[in-house]
Amino acid sequence: MSDISTQAPELVERIKDAFDEMVVYKDLKKSNFISSFKLPSFMRDWVIKRFQNDEGEINVDGAVDFIKEFIPKKDEWNSIKDRVVNRNETVQFLAKISINIDIGSQMVSFELPDFGLGYKDTIIPRDTWESCYTELLKSEENWGIVEIGYQFPERDTERGRIKLVSFRDFCPYIVDLDDYKYAREDFTLTEWIDILLGAADYNAAGYESTEQKLAVIQRFLPFVEKRINLMELAPAGTGKSYLFGQVSRHGWLVSGKVTRAKLIYDMSRKRDGVVASRDFVALDEIREAEYMKDTEIQSALQAIMENGAYRAPDNHEVNVDAGIIFLGNIDSTVMNEYQNMFTELPRPFHQPQFLDRIHGFIKGWSLPRMTDDLKVCGWALNSEYFATVLHALRDDPSYRAIVDELIILPKGADTRDTEAIKRISTAYLKLLFPNVKTSGDISSREFKKYCLKPAMEMRQIIRMQMGFADEKYQGTVVPEFTIKEMEEE
């Protein structure tokens, strides 16, 4: 397994030169002390970097003290409230925060969702708001060091509130996409694939082949392109829940129960659900998911996957850029795209009109079960930086323009097939060749092999499963898309 002594020194220096402060030494076995605090990887890397020297050695005592002081557990919340409300202290800690601006009163309040603190019990004083509104408005939810205190009621008819005293952004740096794109020039494709894997906590040296590595990278597609809908079925233990739930703060993993109000739209509060504020929503363990039996959730998901919007019964429209990802574990006897793999799945997955809106399928059984040998050990990109870059790349339209120019549509191509293949190809282009600026910057051979061909294969599996769901779709195939340069050569 790759470690600090066996990782090629020349490659390590090039990674450090290219990404500077965004590189961290990751050893998931030696940093198990952080795992006990159940931090997501983007937060873990932030803490490690804070207490790591240039040789990659961690000041364990300093890191532990910091975590204990600034990252409280949920069962410590009552103690924090007591200090704030009854002892008139201010308390600082790292938390996820969202804000609400009341149009009528102009009052700004905040929510700490991980601790159950809602808007009705909070306030952001005007002077505090003026000092940190830029950071608090960066996205729907933001991570940072919050400092809270207590605002006593001025009149008997008023109620006291927890106030925000200060806020420092968790991500103090600004991502320069041009620097990231330019850095790609310093590495071969093989090296770049390994860099991507390390950024998401995988040890590239633990995989048997490039094909296995690329199978993992399929999971990154919804991180980097808007409204990619995917499905992955796999044996247990291949790490899909970890990747979708821990690597990016811009995604959301549903494991267990979820309500329509939380997921799609809360009619009572007139508030959009998480699909409206995240890059992707991964629905885990779909075979046992009771919410997939809810016809309103089914129709809402179908509308979102098709149009990126859902109109609620009160006529409110929820606009969505998130990809919807369906994850499930299935028996090894049905891990075969040439047979019906969905027999034990909920009803929507037996309906071709629902399946047709899923752009591609990931064969999770192509991935090995996670072992210690597959956990990163070496110099790698900070997961927070990596996830932030992929989030920013979602807003770059230049890659889709390149894909539109390169791909020649076959006569009579189905619109959903075309859109699925172009979206997936665009995501692959962003991931593997972020440095391309024009169609001439990538060879037709590389584009076909690493972008178009895998996109077509992922879509074809969905087509075959539609045929098992309804015989009128049996035998339908994704048409053969070709490439402009290849036609001209």
Short mmCIF file of C-alpha atoms in Angstrom, two decimals:
data_model
loop_
_atom_site.label_atom_id
_atom_site.label_comp_id
_atom_site.label_asym_id
_atom_site.label_seq_id
_atom_site.Cartn_x
_atom_site.Cartn_y
_atom_site.Cartn_z
CA MET A 1 0.00 0.00 0.00
CA SER A 2 1.22 3.50 -0.84
CA ASP A 3 2.65 5.39 2.11
CA ILE A 4 4.89 8.34 2.82
CA SER A 5 8.03 6.33 2.01
CA THR A 6 6.82 4.55 -1.17
CA GLN A 7 4.79 7.31 -2.79
CA ALA A 8 6.97 8.57 -5.67
CA PRO A 9 8.81 11.65 -4.34
CA GLU A 10 8.84 13.29 -7.77
CA LEU A 11 5.04 12.96 -8.07
CA VAL A 12 4.54 14.23 -4.52
CA GLU A 13 6.58 17.35 -5.32
CA ARG A 14 4.57 18.00 -8.47
CA ILE A 15 1.31 17.64 -6.55
CA LYS A 16 2.55 20.06 -3.87
CA ASP A 17 3.81 22.51 -6.49
CA ALA A 18 0.52 22.41 -8.37
CA PHE A 19 -1.85 22.66 -5.40
CA ASP A 20 0.28 24.17 -2.63
CA GLU A 21 -1.75 24.57 0.59
CA MET A 22 -4.58 22.38 -0.70
CA VAL A 23 -2.48 19.21 -0.23
CA VAL A 24 -2.68 17.22 2.99
CA TYR A 25 -1.06 13.99 4.14
CA LYS A 26 -3.83 11.45 4.67
CA ASP A 27 -3.40 8.20 6.54
CA LEU A 28 -6.85 6.94 7.46
CA LYS A 29 -5.47 4.26 9.76
CA LYS A 30 -3.23 6.61 11.73
CA SER A 31 -5.93 9.27 11.92
CA ASN A 32 -8.47 6.87 13.42
CA PHE A 33 -8.52 9.06 16.52
CA ILE A 34 -10.45 11.59 14.42
CA SER A 35 -12.84 8.91 13.14
CA SER A 36 -14.08 8.41 16.69
CA PHE A 37 -15.53 11.93 16.51
CA LYS A 38 -17.55 10.95 13.39
CA LEU A 39 -16.41 13.89 11.29
CA PRO A 40 -17.13 13.89 7.55
CA SER A 41 -13.96 13.73 5.47
CA PHE A 42 -14.17 17.36 4.32
CA MET A 43 -14.13 18.46 7.96
CA ARG A 44 -11.52 15.87 8.95
CA ASP A 45 -9.04 17.13 6.34
CA TRP A 46 -9.57 20.69 7.51
CA VAL A 47 -8.68 19.69 11.09
CA ILE A 48 -5.71 17.55 10.00
CA LYS A 49 -4.25 20.34 7.88
CA ARG A 50 -4.57 22.75 10.79
CA PHE A 51 -2.43 20.50 13.03
CA GLN A 52 -0.07 18.92 10.48
CA ASN A 53 3.54 19.89 9.79
CA ASP A 54 5.33 19.90 6.43
CA GLU A 55 6.33 16.26 6.86
CA GLY A 56 2.74 15.15 7.35
CA GLU A 57 3.01 14.50 11.09
CA ILE A 58 -0.06 15.42 13.13
CA ASN A 59 -0.09 17.11 16.52
CA VAL A 60 -2.62 14.63 17.89
CA ASP A 61 -3.11 16.36 21.25
CA GLY A 62 -3.71 19.71 19.57
CA ALA A 63 -6.19 18.20 17.10
CA VAL A 64 -8.09 16.35 19.82
CA ASP A 65 -8.27 19.44 22.04
CA PHE A 66 -9.55 21.50 19.10
CA ILE A 67 -12.22 18.94 18.22
CA LYS A 68 -13.40 18.69 21.81
CA GLU A 69 -13.58 22.46 22.15
CA PHE A 70 -15.04 23.45 18.81
CA ILE A 71 -16.93 20.41 17.50
CA PRO A 72 -19.51 19.47 20.12
CA LYS A 73 -21.55 16.30 20.04
CA LYS A 74 -25.33 16.50 19.85
CA ASP A 75 -25.66 15.32 23.45
CA GLU A 76 -23.67 18.40 24.57
CA TRP A 77 -26.27 20.80 23.18
CA ASN A 78 -28.20 21.17 26.44
CA SER A 79 -24.96 22.06 28.21
CA ILE A 80 -24.26 24.73 25.58
CA LYS A 81 -27.77 26.14 25.94
CA ASP A 82 -27.34 26.28 29.70
CA ARG A 83 -24.11 28.25 29.37
CA VAL A 84 -25.72 30.67 26.92
CA VAL A 85 -29.21 31.10 28.39
CA ASN A 86 -28.66 30.71 32.14
CA ARG A 87 -25.02 31.73 32.63
CA ASN A 88 -24.88 34.54 30.06
CA GLU A 89 -21.77 33.13 28.35
CA THR A 90 -20.92 33.21 24.67
CA VAL A 91 -19.88 29.89 23.13
CA GLN A 92 -17.93 29.22 19.93
CA PHE A 93 -18.10 25.98 17.95
CA LEU A 94 -18.00 24.63 14.41
CA ALA A 95 -21.47 24.08 12.98
CA LYS A 96 -23.64 24.12 9.89
CA ILE A 97 -25.80 27.25 9.74
CA SER A 98 -28.57 28.57 7.51
CA ILE A 99 -30.33 31.94 7.64
CA ASN A 100 -33.83 33.27 7.18
CA ILE A 101 -34.80 36.85 6.30
CA ASP A 102 -38.32 37.85 7.33
CA ILE A 103 -39.72 40.18 4.67
CA GLY A 104 -42.28 41.86 6.94
CA SER A 105 -40.11 42.61 9.96
CA GLN A 106 -36.68 42.63 8.23
CA MET A 107 -35.49 40.43 11.08
CA VAL A 108 -32.74 37.96 10.25
CA SER A 109 -32.65 34.67 12.14
CA PHE A 110 -30.59 31.51 11.84
CA GLU A 111 -30.89 27.77 12.19
CA LEU A 112 -28.42 25.16 13.43
CA PRO A 113 -30.05 22.06 11.92
CA ASP A 114 -27.65 19.53 13.47
CA PHE A 115 -28.70 20.68 16.95
CA GLY A 116 -32.40 21.24 16.32
CA LEU A 117 -32.18 25.01 16.86
CA GLY A 118 -34.78 26.68 14.64
CA TYR A 119 -35.43 30.16 13.31
CA LYS A 120 -38.15 31.07 15.83
CA ASP A 121 -35.66 30.83 18.72
CA THR A 122 -32.84 32.87 17.17
CA ILE A 123 -31.86 36.30 15.91
CA ILE A 124 -28.91 37.85 14.10
CA PRO A 125 -28.44 41.42 15.38
CA ARG A 126 -28.01 44.06 12.70
CA ASP A 127 -24.35 44.78 13.50
CA THR A 128 -23.47 41.08 13.40
CA TRP A 129 -25.33 40.67 10.11
CA GLU A 130 -23.44 43.57 8.53
CA SER A 131 -20.11 42.03 9.53
CA CYS A 132 -20.71 38.53 8.12
CA TYR A 133 -23.64 38.56 5.68
CA THR A 134 -21.34 37.88 2.71
CA GLU A 135 -20.20 34.58 4.20
CA LEU A 136 -23.69 33.61 5.39
CA LEU A 137 -25.21 34.22 1.95
CA LYS A 138 -22.66 32.12 0.03
CA SER A 139 -25.04 29.15 -0.10
CA GLU A 140 -28.22 27.77 1.44
CA GLU A 141 -26.20 26.23 4.27
CA ASN A 142 -22.69 27.19 5.36
CA TRP A 143 -20.13 25.63 7.69
CA GLY A 144 -18.16 27.83 10.04
CA ILE A 145 -17.21 28.81 13.57
CA VAL A 146 -20.37 30.25 15.10
CA GLU A 147 -20.34 32.24 18.30
CA ILE A 148 -23.69 32.40 20.06
CA GLY A 149 -24.99 34.31 23.05
CA TYR A 150 -28.35 35.24 24.57
CA GLN A 151 -30.53 38.23 23.80
CA PHE A 152 -32.81 38.99 26.71
CA PRO A 153 -36.36 40.19 26.00
CA GLU A 154 -36.79 43.94 26.22
CA ARG A 155 -40.47 43.70 27.18
CA ASP A 156 -42.60 41.24 29.09
CA THR A 157 -44.50 40.46 25.89
CA GLU A 158 -41.32 39.44 24.08
CA ARG A 159 -39.34 36.21 24.33
CA GLY A 160 -35.63 35.77 24.67
CA ARG A 161 -33.65 34.45 21.72
CA ILE A 162 -30.27 32.89 21.06
CA LYS A 163 -28.29 35.44 19.07
CA LEU A 164 -25.41 35.06 16.65
CA VAL A 165 -22.45 37.03 17.97
CA SER A 166 -19.98 36.25 15.18
CA PHE A 167 -19.34 33.86 12.29
CA ARG A 168 -16.11 32.76 10.59
CA ASP A 169 -16.36 30.80 7.38
CA PHE A 170 -15.19 27.18 7.53
CA CYS A 171 -13.71 27.56 4.04
CA PRO A 172 -11.65 30.77 4.28
CA TYR A 173 -9.91 30.34 0.92
CA ILE A 174 -11.31 31.17 -2.50
CA VAL A 175 -11.08 28.41 -5.08
CA ASP A 176 -9.36 29.52 -8.27
CA LEU A 177 -10.78 27.28 -10.99
CA ASP A 178 -8.24 28.46 -13.53
CA ASP A 179 -5.41 27.29 -11.25
CA TYR A 180 -7.08 23.89 -10.88
CA LYS A 181 -7.60 23.54 -14.64
CA TYR A 182 -4.04 24.64 -15.34
CA ALA A 183 -2.68 22.11 -12.83
CA ARG A 184 -4.07 19.26 -14.94
CA GLU A 185 -1.39 20.08 -17.54
CA ASP A 186 1.31 18.86 -15.13
CA PHE A 187 0.02 15.28 -14.94
CA THR A 188 -0.66 12.35 -17.21
CA LEU A 189 -4.20 10.96 -17.32
CA THR A 190 -3.10 7.99 -15.20
CA GLU A 191 -1.61 10.30 -12.58
CA TRP A 192 -4.69 12.54 -12.65
CA ILE A 193 -7.03 9.60 -12.04
CA ASP A 194 -4.94 8.67 -9.00
CA ILE A 195 -5.12 12.28 -7.76
CA LEU A 196 -8.92 12.25 -8.03
CA LEU A 197 -9.13 9.00 -6.08
CA GLY A 198 -6.84 10.29 -3.33
CA ALA A 199 -8.92 13.45 -2.97
CA ALA A 200 -11.94 11.26 -2.17
CA ASP A 201 -9.95 9.11 0.34
CA TYR A 202 -9.25 6.15 -1.96
CA ASN A 203 -5.79 4.58 -2.30
CA ALA A 204 -5.20 4.29 -6.04
CA ALA A 205 -2.45 1.71 -5.50
CA GLY A 206 -5.00 -0.67 -3.99
CA TYR A 207 -6.93 -1.14 -7.24
CA GLU A 208 -6.07 -3.83 -9.74
CA SER A 209 -6.56 -1.86 -12.93
CA THR A 210 -7.38 1.48 -14.50
CA GLU A 211 -10.83 0.06 -15.28
CA GLN A 212 -11.49 -0.44 -11.56
CA LYS A 213 -10.35 3.11 -10.83
CA LEU A 214 -12.62 4.53 -13.50
CA ALA A 215 -15.50 2.51 -12.08
CA VAL A 216 -15.02 4.41 -8.81
CA ILE A 217 -14.82 7.75 -10.63
CA GLN A 218 -18.29 7.11 -12.08
CA ARG A 219 -19.58 7.99 -8.64
CA PHE A 220 -18.11 11.50 -8.95
CA LEU A 221 -20.27 12.38 -11.99
CA PRO A 222 -23.13 14.09 -10.06
CA PHE A 223 -20.58 16.08 -8.03
CA VAL A 224 -19.49 17.99 -11.12
CA GLU A 225 -22.50 18.23 -13.47
CA LYS A 226 -26.01 19.48 -12.75
CA ARG A 227 -29.02 17.17 -12.84
CA ILE A 228 -27.34 13.86 -13.55
CA ASN A 229 -29.62 11.07 -12.34
CA LEU A 230 -27.90 7.76 -11.64
CA MET A 231 -28.58 4.38 -10.17
CA GLU A 232 -26.05 2.06 -8.55
CA LEU A 233 -26.70 -1.47 -7.37
CA ALA A 234 -23.87 -3.21 -5.59
CA PRO A 235 -22.99 -5.72 -2.92
CA ALA A 236 -22.64 -4.30 0.58
CA GLY A 237 -19.34 -2.81 1.64
CA THR A 238 -18.13 -1.14 -1.57
CA GLY A 239 -18.14 2.33 -0.04
CA LYS A 240 -20.95 4.02 -1.98
CA SER A 241 -22.67 5.41 1.11
CA TYR A 242 -19.39 6.85 2.36
CA LEU A 243 -18.62 8.68 -0.86
CA PHE A 244 -22.06 10.22 -1.28
CA GLY A 245 -22.50 10.98 2.41
CA GLN A 246 -19.10 12.08 3.67
CA VAL A 247 -16.92 13.58 0.95
CA SER A 248 -18.88 16.68 -0.10
CA ARG A 249 -20.86 19.11 2.04
CA HIS A 250 -22.79 20.00 -1.12
CA GLY A 251 -24.55 16.64 -1.30
CA TRP A 252 -27.04 14.85 0.91
CA LEU A 253 -27.41 11.15 1.65
CA VAL A 254 -30.78 9.75 2.71
CA SER A 255 -30.34 6.58 4.71
CA GLY A 256 -33.53 5.48 6.42
CA LYS A 257 -36.73 7.49 6.59
CA VAL A 258 -37.39 10.85 4.95
CA THR A 259 -40.55 12.91 4.61
CA ARG A 260 -41.90 14.66 1.53
CA ALA A 261 -41.56 17.96 3.40
CA LYS A 262 -37.86 17.41 4.12
CA LEU A 263 -37.01 15.99 0.71
CA ILE A 264 -39.17 17.99 -1.73
CA TYR A 265 -41.29 20.82 -0.23
CA ASP A 266 -42.78 21.68 3.15
CA MET A 267 -46.21 23.12 2.43
CA SER A 268 -46.88 24.12 6.04
CA ARG A 269 -43.68 26.19 6.24
CA LYS A 270 -43.65 27.17 2.53
CA ARG A 271 -40.09 25.98 2.35
CA ASP A 272 -38.24 24.00 -0.34
CA GLY A 273 -36.78 20.64 0.58
CA VAL A 274 -33.14 19.60 0.34
CA VAL A 275 -33.40 18.77 -3.38
CA ALA A 276 -33.49 22.52 -4.03
CA SER A 277 -30.27 23.35 -2.18
CA ARG A 278 -27.90 20.42 -2.82
CA ASP A 279 -25.75 19.31 -5.75
CA PHE A 280 -27.11 15.79 -5.45
CA VAL A 281 -29.43 13.79 -3.24
CA ALA A 282 -28.46 10.13 -2.85
CA LEU A 283 -31.31 7.84 -1.78
CA ASP A 284 -29.67 4.87 -0.08
CA GLU A 285 -31.04 1.39 0.57
CA ILE A 286 -33.85 1.89 -1.93
CA ARG A 287 -34.93 -1.74 -1.71
CA GLU A 288 -36.22 -1.13 1.84
CA ALA A 289 -37.20 2.53 1.41
CA GLU A 290 -40.81 2.99 2.54
CA TYR A 291 -40.91 6.54 1.18
CA MET A 292 -40.53 5.17 -2.36
CA LYS A 293 -44.05 3.75 -1.96
CA ASP A 294 -45.41 7.28 -1.52
CA THR A 295 -47.02 8.18 -4.85
CA GLU A 296 -46.49 11.91 -4.27
CA ILE A 297 -42.76 11.40 -3.75
CA GLN A 298 -42.66 9.19 -6.83
CA SER A 299 -44.34 11.80 -9.03
CA ALA A 300 -42.24 14.61 -7.57
CA LEU A 301 -38.99 12.74 -8.21
CA GLN A 302 -40.10 11.89 -11.73
CA ALA A 303 -40.87 15.56 -12.46
CA ILE A 304 -37.56 16.69 -10.94
CA MET A 305 -35.56 14.15 -12.91
CA GLU A 306 -37.27 15.20 -16.14
CA ASN A 307 -37.52 18.98 -15.84
CA GLY A 308 -35.51 20.06 -12.80
CA ALA A 309 -38.70 21.43 -11.28
CA TYR A 310 -41.71 20.32 -9.25
CA ARG A 311 -44.99 22.20 -8.90
CA ALA A 312 -46.52 21.65 -5.47
CA PRO A 313 -50.30 21.42 -4.84
CA ASP A 314 -50.26 25.06 -3.62
CA ASN A 315 -48.82 26.03 -7.04
CA HIS A 316 -45.36 26.76 -5.63
CA GLU A 317 -42.58 25.65 -7.98
CA VAL A 318 -39.48 23.98 -6.56
CA ASN A 319 -36.52 24.50 -8.91
CA VAL A 320 -33.80 21.86 -8.71
CA ASP A 321 -30.23 21.53 -10.02
CA ALA A 322 -29.53 18.43 -7.93
CA GLY A 323 -28.97 15.02 -9.42
CA ILE A 324 -31.01 12.17 -7.94
CA ILE A 325 -28.95 9.08 -7.12
CA PHE A 326 -30.55 5.74 -6.26
CA LEU A 327 -28.37 3.33 -4.27
CA GLY A 328 -29.13 -0.22 -3.27
CA ASN A 329 -27.66 -3.56 -2.31
CA ILE A 330 -28.82 -6.59 -4.28
CA ASP A 331 -28.12 -10.30 -4.24
CA SER A 332 -25.13 -11.46 -6.25
CA THR A 333 -27.36 -13.75 -8.32
CA VAL A 334 -28.99 -10.76 -10.05
CA MET A 335 -25.89 -8.61 -10.58
CA ASN A 336 -26.18 -8.87 -14.33
CA GLU A 337 -27.38 -6.12 -16.65
CA TYR A 338 -28.67 -8.72 -19.11
CA GLN A 339 -31.39 -9.84 -16.72
CA ASN A 340 -34.02 -8.05 -14.64
CA MET A 341 -32.11 -6.62 -11.69
CA PHE A 342 -35.04 -4.69 -10.24
CA THR A 343 -37.42 -7.48 -9.17
CA GLU A 344 -37.02 -6.72 -5.45
CA LEU A 345 -37.10 -2.93 -5.82
CA PRO A 346 -40.10 -0.66 -5.17
CA ARG A 347 -42.77 -0.10 -7.80
CA PRO A 348 -41.28 2.98 -9.56
CA PHE A 349 -38.35 0.86 -10.73
CA HIS A 350 -40.79 -1.40 -12.60
CA GLN A 351 -42.14 1.54 -14.61
CA PRO A 352 -40.31 2.40 -17.84
CA GLN A 353 -41.39 6.05 -17.70
CA PHE A 354 -39.62 6.39 -14.32
CA LEU A 355 -36.52 4.45 -15.40
CA ASP A 356 -36.22 6.49 -18.60
CA ARG A 357 -35.45 9.57 -16.53
CA ILE A 358 -32.44 7.90 -14.92
CA HIS A 359 -29.50 8.82 -17.13
CA GLY A 360 -27.10 6.02 -16.34
CA PHE A 361 -26.38 2.89 -14.30
CA ILE A 362 -23.28 2.14 -12.24
CA LYS A 363 -22.34 -1.51 -11.93
CA GLY A 364 -21.31 -1.48 -8.30
CA TRP A 365 -20.24 -5.11 -8.44
CA SER A 366 -17.29 -4.00 -10.61
CA LEU A 367 -15.80 -2.43 -7.48
CA PRO A 368 -13.95 -4.40 -4.81
CA ARG A 369 -15.19 -4.49 -1.24
CA MET A 370 -13.55 -1.75 0.82
CA THR A 371 -10.48 -2.86 2.75
CA ASP A 372 -7.68 -1.02 4.52
CA ASP A 373 -5.60 -1.37 1.34
CA LEU A 374 -8.12 0.83 -0.47
CA LYS A 375 -7.96 3.65 2.11
CA VAL A 376 -5.72 6.53 1.15
CA CYS A 377 -2.27 6.73 2.67
CA GLY A 378 -0.17 9.51 1.23
CA TRP A 379 -0.19 13.11 0.03
CA ALA A 380 -3.55 13.99 -1.51
CA LEU A 381 -5.87 16.89 -2.21
CA ASN A 382 -7.85 18.18 0.74
CA SER A 383 -11.33 16.66 0.32
CA GLU A 384 -12.99 20.00 1.13
CA TYR A 385 -11.02 21.75 -1.61
CA PHE A 386 -11.72 18.95 -4.08
CA ALA A 387 -15.46 18.95 -3.40
CA THR A 388 -15.55 22.76 -3.64
CA VAL A 389 -13.82 22.65 -7.04
CA LEU A 390 -16.28 20.08 -8.37
CA HIS A 391 -19.15 22.18 -7.03
CA ALA A 392 -17.81 25.25 -8.83
CA LEU A 393 -17.31 23.35 -12.10
CA ARG A 394 -21.05 22.68 -12.21
CA ASP A 395 -21.56 26.30 -13.29
CA ASP A 396 -19.05 26.19 -16.15
CA PRO A 397 -20.98 25.82 -19.46
CA SER A 398 -17.89 25.61 -21.69
CA TYR A 399 -17.56 21.83 -21.34
CA ARG A 400 -21.10 21.17 -22.53
CA ALA A 401 -20.45 23.41 -25.52
CA ILE A 402 -17.43 21.24 -26.39
CA VAL A 403 -19.50 18.07 -26.06
CA ASP A 404 -22.26 19.52 -28.24
CA GLU A 405 -19.65 20.33 -30.88
CA LEU A 406 -17.94 16.93 -30.76
CA ILE A 407 -20.91 14.55 -30.74
CA ILE A 408 -22.78 13.86 -33.96
CA LEU A 409 -26.35 12.75 -33.31
CA PRO A 410 -27.58 9.69 -35.20
CA LYS A 411 -30.73 10.12 -37.22
CA GLY A 412 -33.88 9.71 -35.11
CA ALA A 413 -31.98 9.64 -31.79
CA ASP A 414 -34.24 9.61 -28.75
CA THR A 415 -34.11 12.95 -26.91
CA ARG A 416 -33.70 11.35 -23.48
CA ASP A 417 -30.87 9.13 -24.73
CA THR A 418 -29.16 12.13 -26.27
CA GLU A 419 -29.45 14.27 -23.15
CA ALA A 420 -28.33 11.45 -20.85
CA ILE A 421 -25.24 10.69 -22.93
CA LYS A 422 -24.30 14.34 -23.32
CA ARG A 423 -24.65 15.08 -19.59
CA ILE A 424 -22.57 12.08 -18.59
CA SER A 425 -19.95 12.83 -21.27
CA THR A 426 -19.76 16.42 -20.03
CA ALA A 427 -19.21 15.26 -16.46
CA TYR A 428 -16.43 12.90 -17.53
CA LEU A 429 -14.81 15.73 -19.49
CA LYS A 430 -14.84 17.99 -16.41
CA LEU A 431 -13.43 15.27 -14.19
CA LEU A 432 -10.70 13.82 -16.40
CA PHE A 433 -9.82 16.71 -18.72
CA PRO A 434 -10.65 19.94 -16.86
CA ASN A 435 -7.93 21.77 -18.80
CA VAL A 436 -9.67 21.58 -22.19
CA LYS A 437 -10.90 24.91 -23.54
CA THR A 438 -11.90 23.95 -27.07
CA SER A 439 -12.79 20.75 -28.89
CA GLY A 440 -9.29 20.76 -30.36
CA ASP A 441 -7.71 20.36 -26.91
CA ILE A 442 -8.72 16.70 -26.61
CA SER A 443 -8.10 13.93 -29.11
CA SER A 444 -11.09 12.15 -30.60
CA ARG A 445 -9.66 8.86 -29.33
CA GLU A 446 -9.48 10.07 -25.72
CA PHE A 447 -12.91 11.69 -25.84
CA LYS A 448 -14.49 8.53 -27.21
CA LYS A 449 -12.71 6.17 -24.80
CA TYR A 450 -13.04 8.15 -21.58
CA CYS A 451 -16.19 10.24 -22.08
CA LEU A 452 -18.55 9.07 -24.82
CA LYS A 453 -18.16 5.28 -24.63
CA PRO A 454 -18.71 4.98 -20.85
CA ALA A 455 -21.69 7.35 -21.11
CA MET A 456 -23.28 5.16 -23.77
CA GLU A 457 -22.64 2.00 -21.74
CA MET A 458 -24.22 3.50 -18.62
CA ARG A 459 -27.29 4.58 -20.58
CA GLN A 460 -27.62 1.24 -22.39
CA ILE A 461 -28.07 -0.62 -19.10
CA ILE A 462 -31.03 1.62 -18.27
CA ARG A 463 -32.45 0.88 -21.73
CA MET A 464 -32.17 -2.88 -21.15
CA GLN A 465 -33.88 -2.65 -17.76
CA MET A 466 -36.71 -0.67 -19.36
CA GLY A 467 -37.18 -3.65 -21.65
CA PHE A 468 -37.62 -5.96 -18.68
CA ALA A 469 -40.15 -3.54 -17.19
CA ASP A 470 -42.22 -3.31 -20.39
CA GLU A 471 -41.92 -5.64 -23.37
CA LYS A 472 -42.49 -2.85 -25.87
CA TYR A 473 -39.02 -1.55 -24.96
CA GLN A 474 -37.35 -4.94 -25.37
CA GLY A 475 -34.51 -4.93 -27.85
CA THR A 476 -34.20 -1.14 -27.93
CA VAL A 477 -30.62 0.05 -27.87
CA VAL A 478 -28.82 3.33 -27.53
CA PRO A 479 -27.93 4.46 -31.06
CA GLU A 480 -24.30 4.73 -32.07
CA PHE A 481 -23.17 8.29 -31.43
CA THR A 482 -20.10 9.37 -33.39
CA ILE A 483 -17.54 12.13 -32.99
CA LYS A 484 -16.97 15.07 -35.29
CA GLU A 485 -13.19 14.81 -35.51
CA MET A 486 -13.39 11.10 -36.18
CA GLU A 487 -15.69 11.74 -39.13
CA GLU A 488 -13.28 14.30 -40.55
CA GLU A 489 -10.13 12.22 -40.18
#
